[in-house]
Coordinates of C-alpha atoms and ligand atoms in Angstrom, one line a residue:
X27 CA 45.9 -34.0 4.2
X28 CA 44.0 -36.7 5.6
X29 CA 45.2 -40.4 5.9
X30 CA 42.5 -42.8 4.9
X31 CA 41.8 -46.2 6.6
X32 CA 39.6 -48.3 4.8
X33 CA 36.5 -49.3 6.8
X34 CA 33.0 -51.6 6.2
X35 CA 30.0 -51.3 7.5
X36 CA 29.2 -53.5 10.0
X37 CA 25.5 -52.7 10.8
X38 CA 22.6 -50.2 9.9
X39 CA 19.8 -48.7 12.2
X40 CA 16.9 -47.1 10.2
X41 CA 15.2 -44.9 12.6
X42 CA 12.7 -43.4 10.0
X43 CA 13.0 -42.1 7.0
X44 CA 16.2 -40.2 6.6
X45 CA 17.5 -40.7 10.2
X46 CA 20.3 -43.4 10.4
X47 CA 22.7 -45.1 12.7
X48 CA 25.5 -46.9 11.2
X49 CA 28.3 -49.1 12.9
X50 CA 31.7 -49.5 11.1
X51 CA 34.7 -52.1 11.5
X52 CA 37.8 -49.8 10.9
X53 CA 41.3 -49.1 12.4
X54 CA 41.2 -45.4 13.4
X55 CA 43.4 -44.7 16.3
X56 CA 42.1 -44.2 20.0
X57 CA 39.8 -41.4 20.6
X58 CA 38.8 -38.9 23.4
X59 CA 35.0 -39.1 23.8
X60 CA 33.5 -36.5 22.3
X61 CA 35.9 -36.4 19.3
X62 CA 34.6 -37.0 15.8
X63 CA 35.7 -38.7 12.5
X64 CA 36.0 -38.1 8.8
X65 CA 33.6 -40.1 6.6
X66 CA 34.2 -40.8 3.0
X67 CA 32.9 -42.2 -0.3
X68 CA 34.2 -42.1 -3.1
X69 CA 31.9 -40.5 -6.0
X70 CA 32.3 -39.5 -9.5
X71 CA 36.2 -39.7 -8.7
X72 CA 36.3 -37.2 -6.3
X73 CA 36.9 -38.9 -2.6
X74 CA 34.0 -36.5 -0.5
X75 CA 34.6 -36.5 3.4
X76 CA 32.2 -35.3 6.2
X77 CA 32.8 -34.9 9.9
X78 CA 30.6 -37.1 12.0
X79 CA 31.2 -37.7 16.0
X80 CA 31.3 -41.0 17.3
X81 CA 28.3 -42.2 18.9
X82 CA 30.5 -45.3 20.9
X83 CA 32.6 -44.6 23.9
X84 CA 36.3 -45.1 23.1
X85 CA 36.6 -48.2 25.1
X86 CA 34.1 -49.8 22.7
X87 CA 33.8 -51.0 19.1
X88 CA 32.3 -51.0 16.3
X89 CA 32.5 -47.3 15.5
X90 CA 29.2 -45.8 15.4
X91 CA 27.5 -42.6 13.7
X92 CA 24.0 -41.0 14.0
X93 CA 23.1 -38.9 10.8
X94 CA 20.2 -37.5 8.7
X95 CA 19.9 -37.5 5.1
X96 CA 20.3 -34.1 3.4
X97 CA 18.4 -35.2 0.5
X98 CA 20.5 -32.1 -2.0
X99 CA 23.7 -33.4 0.0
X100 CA 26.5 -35.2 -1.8
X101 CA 27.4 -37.7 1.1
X102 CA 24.3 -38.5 3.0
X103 CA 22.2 -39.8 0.6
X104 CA 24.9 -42.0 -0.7
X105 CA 25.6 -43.1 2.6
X106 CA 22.7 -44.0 4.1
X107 CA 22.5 -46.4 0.7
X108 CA 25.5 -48.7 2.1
X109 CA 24.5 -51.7 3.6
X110 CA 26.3 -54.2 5.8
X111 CA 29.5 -55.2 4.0
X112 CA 30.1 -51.9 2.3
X113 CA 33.2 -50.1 2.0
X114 CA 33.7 -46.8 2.7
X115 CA 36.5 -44.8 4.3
X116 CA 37.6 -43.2 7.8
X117 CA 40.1 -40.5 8.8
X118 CA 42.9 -42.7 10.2
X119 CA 42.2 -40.5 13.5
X120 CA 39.9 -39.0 15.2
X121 CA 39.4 -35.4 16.3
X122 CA 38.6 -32.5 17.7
X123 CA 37.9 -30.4 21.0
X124 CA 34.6 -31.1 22.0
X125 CA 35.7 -33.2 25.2
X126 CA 35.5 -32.8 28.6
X127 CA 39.2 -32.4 29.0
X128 CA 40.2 -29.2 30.6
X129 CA 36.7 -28.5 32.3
X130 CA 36.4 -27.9 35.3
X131 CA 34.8 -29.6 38.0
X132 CA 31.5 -28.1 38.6
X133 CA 27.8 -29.2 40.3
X134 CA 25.8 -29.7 37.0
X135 CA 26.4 -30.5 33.5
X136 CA 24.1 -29.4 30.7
X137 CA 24.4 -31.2 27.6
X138 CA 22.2 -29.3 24.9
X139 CA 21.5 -31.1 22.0
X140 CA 19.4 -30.3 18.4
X141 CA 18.9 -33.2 16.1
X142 CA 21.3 -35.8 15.6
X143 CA 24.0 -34.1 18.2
X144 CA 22.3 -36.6 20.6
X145 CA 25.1 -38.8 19.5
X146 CA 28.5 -37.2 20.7
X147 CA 26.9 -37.1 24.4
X148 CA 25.8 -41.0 24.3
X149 CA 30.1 -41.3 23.6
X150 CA 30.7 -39.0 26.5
X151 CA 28.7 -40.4 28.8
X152 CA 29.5 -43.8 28.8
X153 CA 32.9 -42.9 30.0
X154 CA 33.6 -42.0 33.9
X155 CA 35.1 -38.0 33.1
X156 CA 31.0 -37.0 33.6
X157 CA 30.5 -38.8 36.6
X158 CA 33.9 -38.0 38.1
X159 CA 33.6 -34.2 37.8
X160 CA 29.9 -33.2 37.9
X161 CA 27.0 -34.2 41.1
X162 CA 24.6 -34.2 38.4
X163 CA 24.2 -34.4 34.4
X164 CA 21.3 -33.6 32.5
X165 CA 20.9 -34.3 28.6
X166 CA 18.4 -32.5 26.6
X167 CA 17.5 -33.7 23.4
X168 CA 15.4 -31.2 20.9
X169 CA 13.6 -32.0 18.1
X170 CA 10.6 -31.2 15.6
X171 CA 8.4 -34.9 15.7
X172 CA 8.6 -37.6 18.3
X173 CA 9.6 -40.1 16.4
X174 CA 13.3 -38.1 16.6
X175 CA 13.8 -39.1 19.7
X176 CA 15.9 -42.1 19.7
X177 CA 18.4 -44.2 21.5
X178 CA 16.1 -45.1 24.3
X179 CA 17.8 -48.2 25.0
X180 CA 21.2 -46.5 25.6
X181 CA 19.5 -44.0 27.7
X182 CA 18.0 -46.4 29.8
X183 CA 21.3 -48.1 30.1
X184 CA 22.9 -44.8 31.2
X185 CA 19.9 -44.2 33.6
X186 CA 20.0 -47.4 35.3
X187 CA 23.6 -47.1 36.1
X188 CA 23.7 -43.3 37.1
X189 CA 19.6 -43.1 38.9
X190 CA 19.3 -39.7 40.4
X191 CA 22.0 -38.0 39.4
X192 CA 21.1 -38.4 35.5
X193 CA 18.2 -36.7 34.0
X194 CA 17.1 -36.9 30.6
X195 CA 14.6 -33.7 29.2
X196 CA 13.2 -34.4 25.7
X197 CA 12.1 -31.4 23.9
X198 CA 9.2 -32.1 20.9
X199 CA 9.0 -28.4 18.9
X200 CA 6.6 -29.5 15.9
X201 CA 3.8 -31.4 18.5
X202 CA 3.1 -32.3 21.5
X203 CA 4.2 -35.7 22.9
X204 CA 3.7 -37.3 26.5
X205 CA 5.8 -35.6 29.3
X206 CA 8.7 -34.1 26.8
X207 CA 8.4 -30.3 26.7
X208 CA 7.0 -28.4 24.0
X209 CA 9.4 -25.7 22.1
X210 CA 12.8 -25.2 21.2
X211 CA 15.2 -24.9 24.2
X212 CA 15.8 -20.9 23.6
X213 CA 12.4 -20.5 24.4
X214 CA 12.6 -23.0 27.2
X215 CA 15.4 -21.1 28.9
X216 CA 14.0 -17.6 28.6
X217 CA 11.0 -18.5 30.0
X218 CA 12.7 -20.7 32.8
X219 CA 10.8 -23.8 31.6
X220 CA 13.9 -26.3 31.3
X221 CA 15.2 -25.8 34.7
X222 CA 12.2 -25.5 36.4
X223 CA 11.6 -29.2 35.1
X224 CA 14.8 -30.0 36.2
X225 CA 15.0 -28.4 39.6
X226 CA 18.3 -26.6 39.9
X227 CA 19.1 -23.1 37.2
X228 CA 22.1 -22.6 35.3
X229 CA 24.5 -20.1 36.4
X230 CA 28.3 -19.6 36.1
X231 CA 28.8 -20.2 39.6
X232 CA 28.0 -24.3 39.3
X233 CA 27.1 -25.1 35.6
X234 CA 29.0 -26.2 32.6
X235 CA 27.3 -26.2 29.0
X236 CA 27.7 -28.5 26.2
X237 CA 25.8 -27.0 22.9
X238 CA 26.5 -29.0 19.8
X239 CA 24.1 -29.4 16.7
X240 CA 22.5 -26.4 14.9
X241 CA 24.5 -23.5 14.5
X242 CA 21.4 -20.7 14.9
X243 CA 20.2 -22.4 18.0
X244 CA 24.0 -22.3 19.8
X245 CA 24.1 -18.3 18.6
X246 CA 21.3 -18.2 20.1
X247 CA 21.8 -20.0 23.4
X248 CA 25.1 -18.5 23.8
X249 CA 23.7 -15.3 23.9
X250 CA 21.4 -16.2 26.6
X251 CA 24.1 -17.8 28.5
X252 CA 26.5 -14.5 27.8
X253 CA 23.6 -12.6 29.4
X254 CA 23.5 -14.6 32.4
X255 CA 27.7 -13.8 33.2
X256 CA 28.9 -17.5 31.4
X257 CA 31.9 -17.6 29.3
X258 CA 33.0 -19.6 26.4
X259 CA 35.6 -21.7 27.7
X260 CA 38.9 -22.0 26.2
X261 CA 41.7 -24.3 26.1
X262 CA 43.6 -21.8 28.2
X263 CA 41.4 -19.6 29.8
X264 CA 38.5 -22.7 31.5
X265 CA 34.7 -21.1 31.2
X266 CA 31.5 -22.4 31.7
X267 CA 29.8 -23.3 27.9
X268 CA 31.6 -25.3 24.9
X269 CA 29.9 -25.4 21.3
X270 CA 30.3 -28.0 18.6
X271 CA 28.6 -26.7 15.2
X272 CA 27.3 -29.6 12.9
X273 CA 25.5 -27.4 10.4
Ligands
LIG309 C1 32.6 -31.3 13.7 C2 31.3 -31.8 13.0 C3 30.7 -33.0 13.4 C4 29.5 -33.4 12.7 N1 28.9 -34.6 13.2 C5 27.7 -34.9 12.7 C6 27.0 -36.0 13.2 O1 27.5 -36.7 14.1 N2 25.8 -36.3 12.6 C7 25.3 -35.6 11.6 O2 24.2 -35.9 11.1 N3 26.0 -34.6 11.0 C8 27.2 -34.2 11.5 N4 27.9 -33.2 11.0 C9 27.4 -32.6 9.7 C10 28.0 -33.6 8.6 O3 29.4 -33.4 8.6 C11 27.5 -33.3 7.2 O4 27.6 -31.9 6.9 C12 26.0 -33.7 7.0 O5 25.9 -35.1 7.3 C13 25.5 -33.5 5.6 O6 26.5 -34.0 4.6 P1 26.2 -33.9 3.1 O7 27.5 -34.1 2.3 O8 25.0 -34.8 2.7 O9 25.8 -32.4 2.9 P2 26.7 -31.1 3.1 O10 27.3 -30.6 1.8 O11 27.6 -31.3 4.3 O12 25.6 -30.1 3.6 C14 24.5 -29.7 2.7 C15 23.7 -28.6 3.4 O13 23.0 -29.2 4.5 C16 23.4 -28.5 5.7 N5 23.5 -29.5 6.8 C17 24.5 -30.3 7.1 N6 24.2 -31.2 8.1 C18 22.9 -30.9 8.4 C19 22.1 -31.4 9.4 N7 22.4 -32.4 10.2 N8 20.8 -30.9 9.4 C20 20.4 -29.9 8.6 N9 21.2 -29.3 7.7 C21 22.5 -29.8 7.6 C22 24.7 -27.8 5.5 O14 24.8 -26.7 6.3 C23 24.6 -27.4 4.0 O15 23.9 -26.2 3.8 C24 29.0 -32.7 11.6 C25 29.7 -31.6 11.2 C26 30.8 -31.1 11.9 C27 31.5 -29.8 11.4
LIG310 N1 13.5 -34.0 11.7 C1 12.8 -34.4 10.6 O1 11.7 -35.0 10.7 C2 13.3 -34.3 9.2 C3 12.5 -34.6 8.2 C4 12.9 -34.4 6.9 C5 14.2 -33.9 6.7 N2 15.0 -33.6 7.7 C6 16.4 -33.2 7.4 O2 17.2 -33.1 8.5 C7 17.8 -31.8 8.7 C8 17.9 -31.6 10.2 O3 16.7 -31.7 10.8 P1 16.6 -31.9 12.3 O4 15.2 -31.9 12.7 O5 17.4 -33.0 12.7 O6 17.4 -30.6 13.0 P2 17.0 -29.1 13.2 O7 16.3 -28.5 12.0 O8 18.2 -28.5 13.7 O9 15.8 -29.2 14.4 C9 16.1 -29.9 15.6 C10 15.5 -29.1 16.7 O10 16.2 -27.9 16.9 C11 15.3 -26.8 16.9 N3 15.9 -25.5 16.4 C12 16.1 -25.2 15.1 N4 16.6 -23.9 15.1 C13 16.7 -23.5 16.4 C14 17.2 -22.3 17.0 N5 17.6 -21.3 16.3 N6 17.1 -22.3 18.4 C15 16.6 -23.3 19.1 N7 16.2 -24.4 18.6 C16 16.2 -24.6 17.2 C17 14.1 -27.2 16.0 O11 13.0 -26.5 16.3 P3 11.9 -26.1 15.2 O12 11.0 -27.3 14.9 O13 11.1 -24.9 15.8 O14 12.6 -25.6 14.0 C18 14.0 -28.7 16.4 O15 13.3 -28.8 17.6 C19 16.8 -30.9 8.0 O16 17.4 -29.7 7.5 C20 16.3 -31.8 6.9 O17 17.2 -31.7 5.8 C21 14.6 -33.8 9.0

């Protein structure tokens, strides 16, 4: 069962049509970067809850999320209706394993992201564990139209502290936009695309791999990784990719 916490919207970021930010006043317990909340309205009597990570880095508040409307959804489309000074409620804590705890130390860090799993990596990286156990990190953001790449102020926050040893690869799959690679990252990892723009390949020797958002593209990833000699990592048993499914 979860325990509720009431919360209210502090502030919402329309990034186009269907793509939302939202920041939310409530008192959910501390979290490890990386973890998410529950989200939950009450409709038709029937309290309906959806996992969302937390954009914000622990240390920081409001709470934020980063979601898309699923127009046939039963949350999203109700959510993304709330305005500043709506209720709505939160999981009293956070969770979940997609955190950096129990990696180990390695020379790059991959962050893979589809969509609106951009948002989990903006929480990790604004806290030290990246920059304490990896030389270099590099975030790559795929998605179908330009305008779904977002965040660019936090990114240049991020890339103005870090320099060098952040790098940032947009991939654009529906047209083609400025210097961000065309394609979906499957491709762009067959055909050795991604890390020839980035300069170093991904190997088990001195990679780690974060995969979070669509659930066909981290099949499809892992297998490529699983072809290369990477393992899943475990809790137990430390390997060299971690996946977080949205959808
Ligand atoms: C651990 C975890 C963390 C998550 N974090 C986020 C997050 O930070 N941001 C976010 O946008 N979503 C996130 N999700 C997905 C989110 O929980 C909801 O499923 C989503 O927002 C849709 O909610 P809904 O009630 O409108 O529709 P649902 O009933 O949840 O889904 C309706 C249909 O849409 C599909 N779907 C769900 N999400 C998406 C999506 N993003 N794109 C395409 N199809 C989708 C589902 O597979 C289902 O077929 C997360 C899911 C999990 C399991
Ligand atoms: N993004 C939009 O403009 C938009 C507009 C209307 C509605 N929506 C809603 O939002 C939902 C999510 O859309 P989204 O664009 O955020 O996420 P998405 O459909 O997961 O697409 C994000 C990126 O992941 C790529 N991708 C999809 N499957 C992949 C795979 N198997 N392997 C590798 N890459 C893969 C896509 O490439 P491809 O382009 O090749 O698929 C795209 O570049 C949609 O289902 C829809 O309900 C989005």
């Amino acid at each position: 069962m979860n325990e509720w916490v009431k919360g209210k919207v502090v502030a919402k970021r329309r990034w186009k049509d269907g793509l939302y930010s939202m920041q939310i006043d409530a008192p959910v317990a501390d979290f490890t970067a990386g973890q998410f909340v529950k989200v939950a309205l009450d409709i038709d009597g029937d309290r309906v809850g959806r996992p969302y990570s937390l954009v914000n880095p622990p240390q920081e508040r409001p709470l934020e999320i980063y979601f898309n409307e699923i127009p046939e959804g039963p949350l999203t489309p109700r959510l993304s209706d709330l305005n500043p000074g709506d209720p709505l409620w939160l999981s009293a804590t956070a969770n979940g394993l997609f955190t950096l705890e129990g990696i180990e130390p390695g020379r790059e860090l991959w962050l893979l992201a589809t969509g609106t799993a951009l948002g989990v990596y903006l929480s990790i990286l604004r806290t030290p564990g990246p920059w304490q156990s990896f030389e270099r990190v590099i975030l790559v953001h795929g998605v179908r139209a330009a305008d779904d790449l977002t965040y660019a102020e936090t990114l240049k926050l991020i890339a103005d502290e870090h320099g060098e040893r952040f790098t940032f690869v947009p991939l654009v799959s529906r047209e083609a936009y400025a210097d961000a690679l065309a394609g979906r990252v499957t491709d762009l990892l067959v055909n050795g695309e991604l890390e020839r723009r980035v300069g170093v390949p991904i190997t088990a020797e001195r990679s780690h791999v974060m995969l979070c958002g669509n659930s066909q593209m981290i099949k499809e990833v892992r297998e490529i990784l699983e072809g290369r000699g990477l393992v899943r990592h475990r809790r137990h048993s430390p390997g060299h990719y971690t996946t977080e499914h949205y959808h």
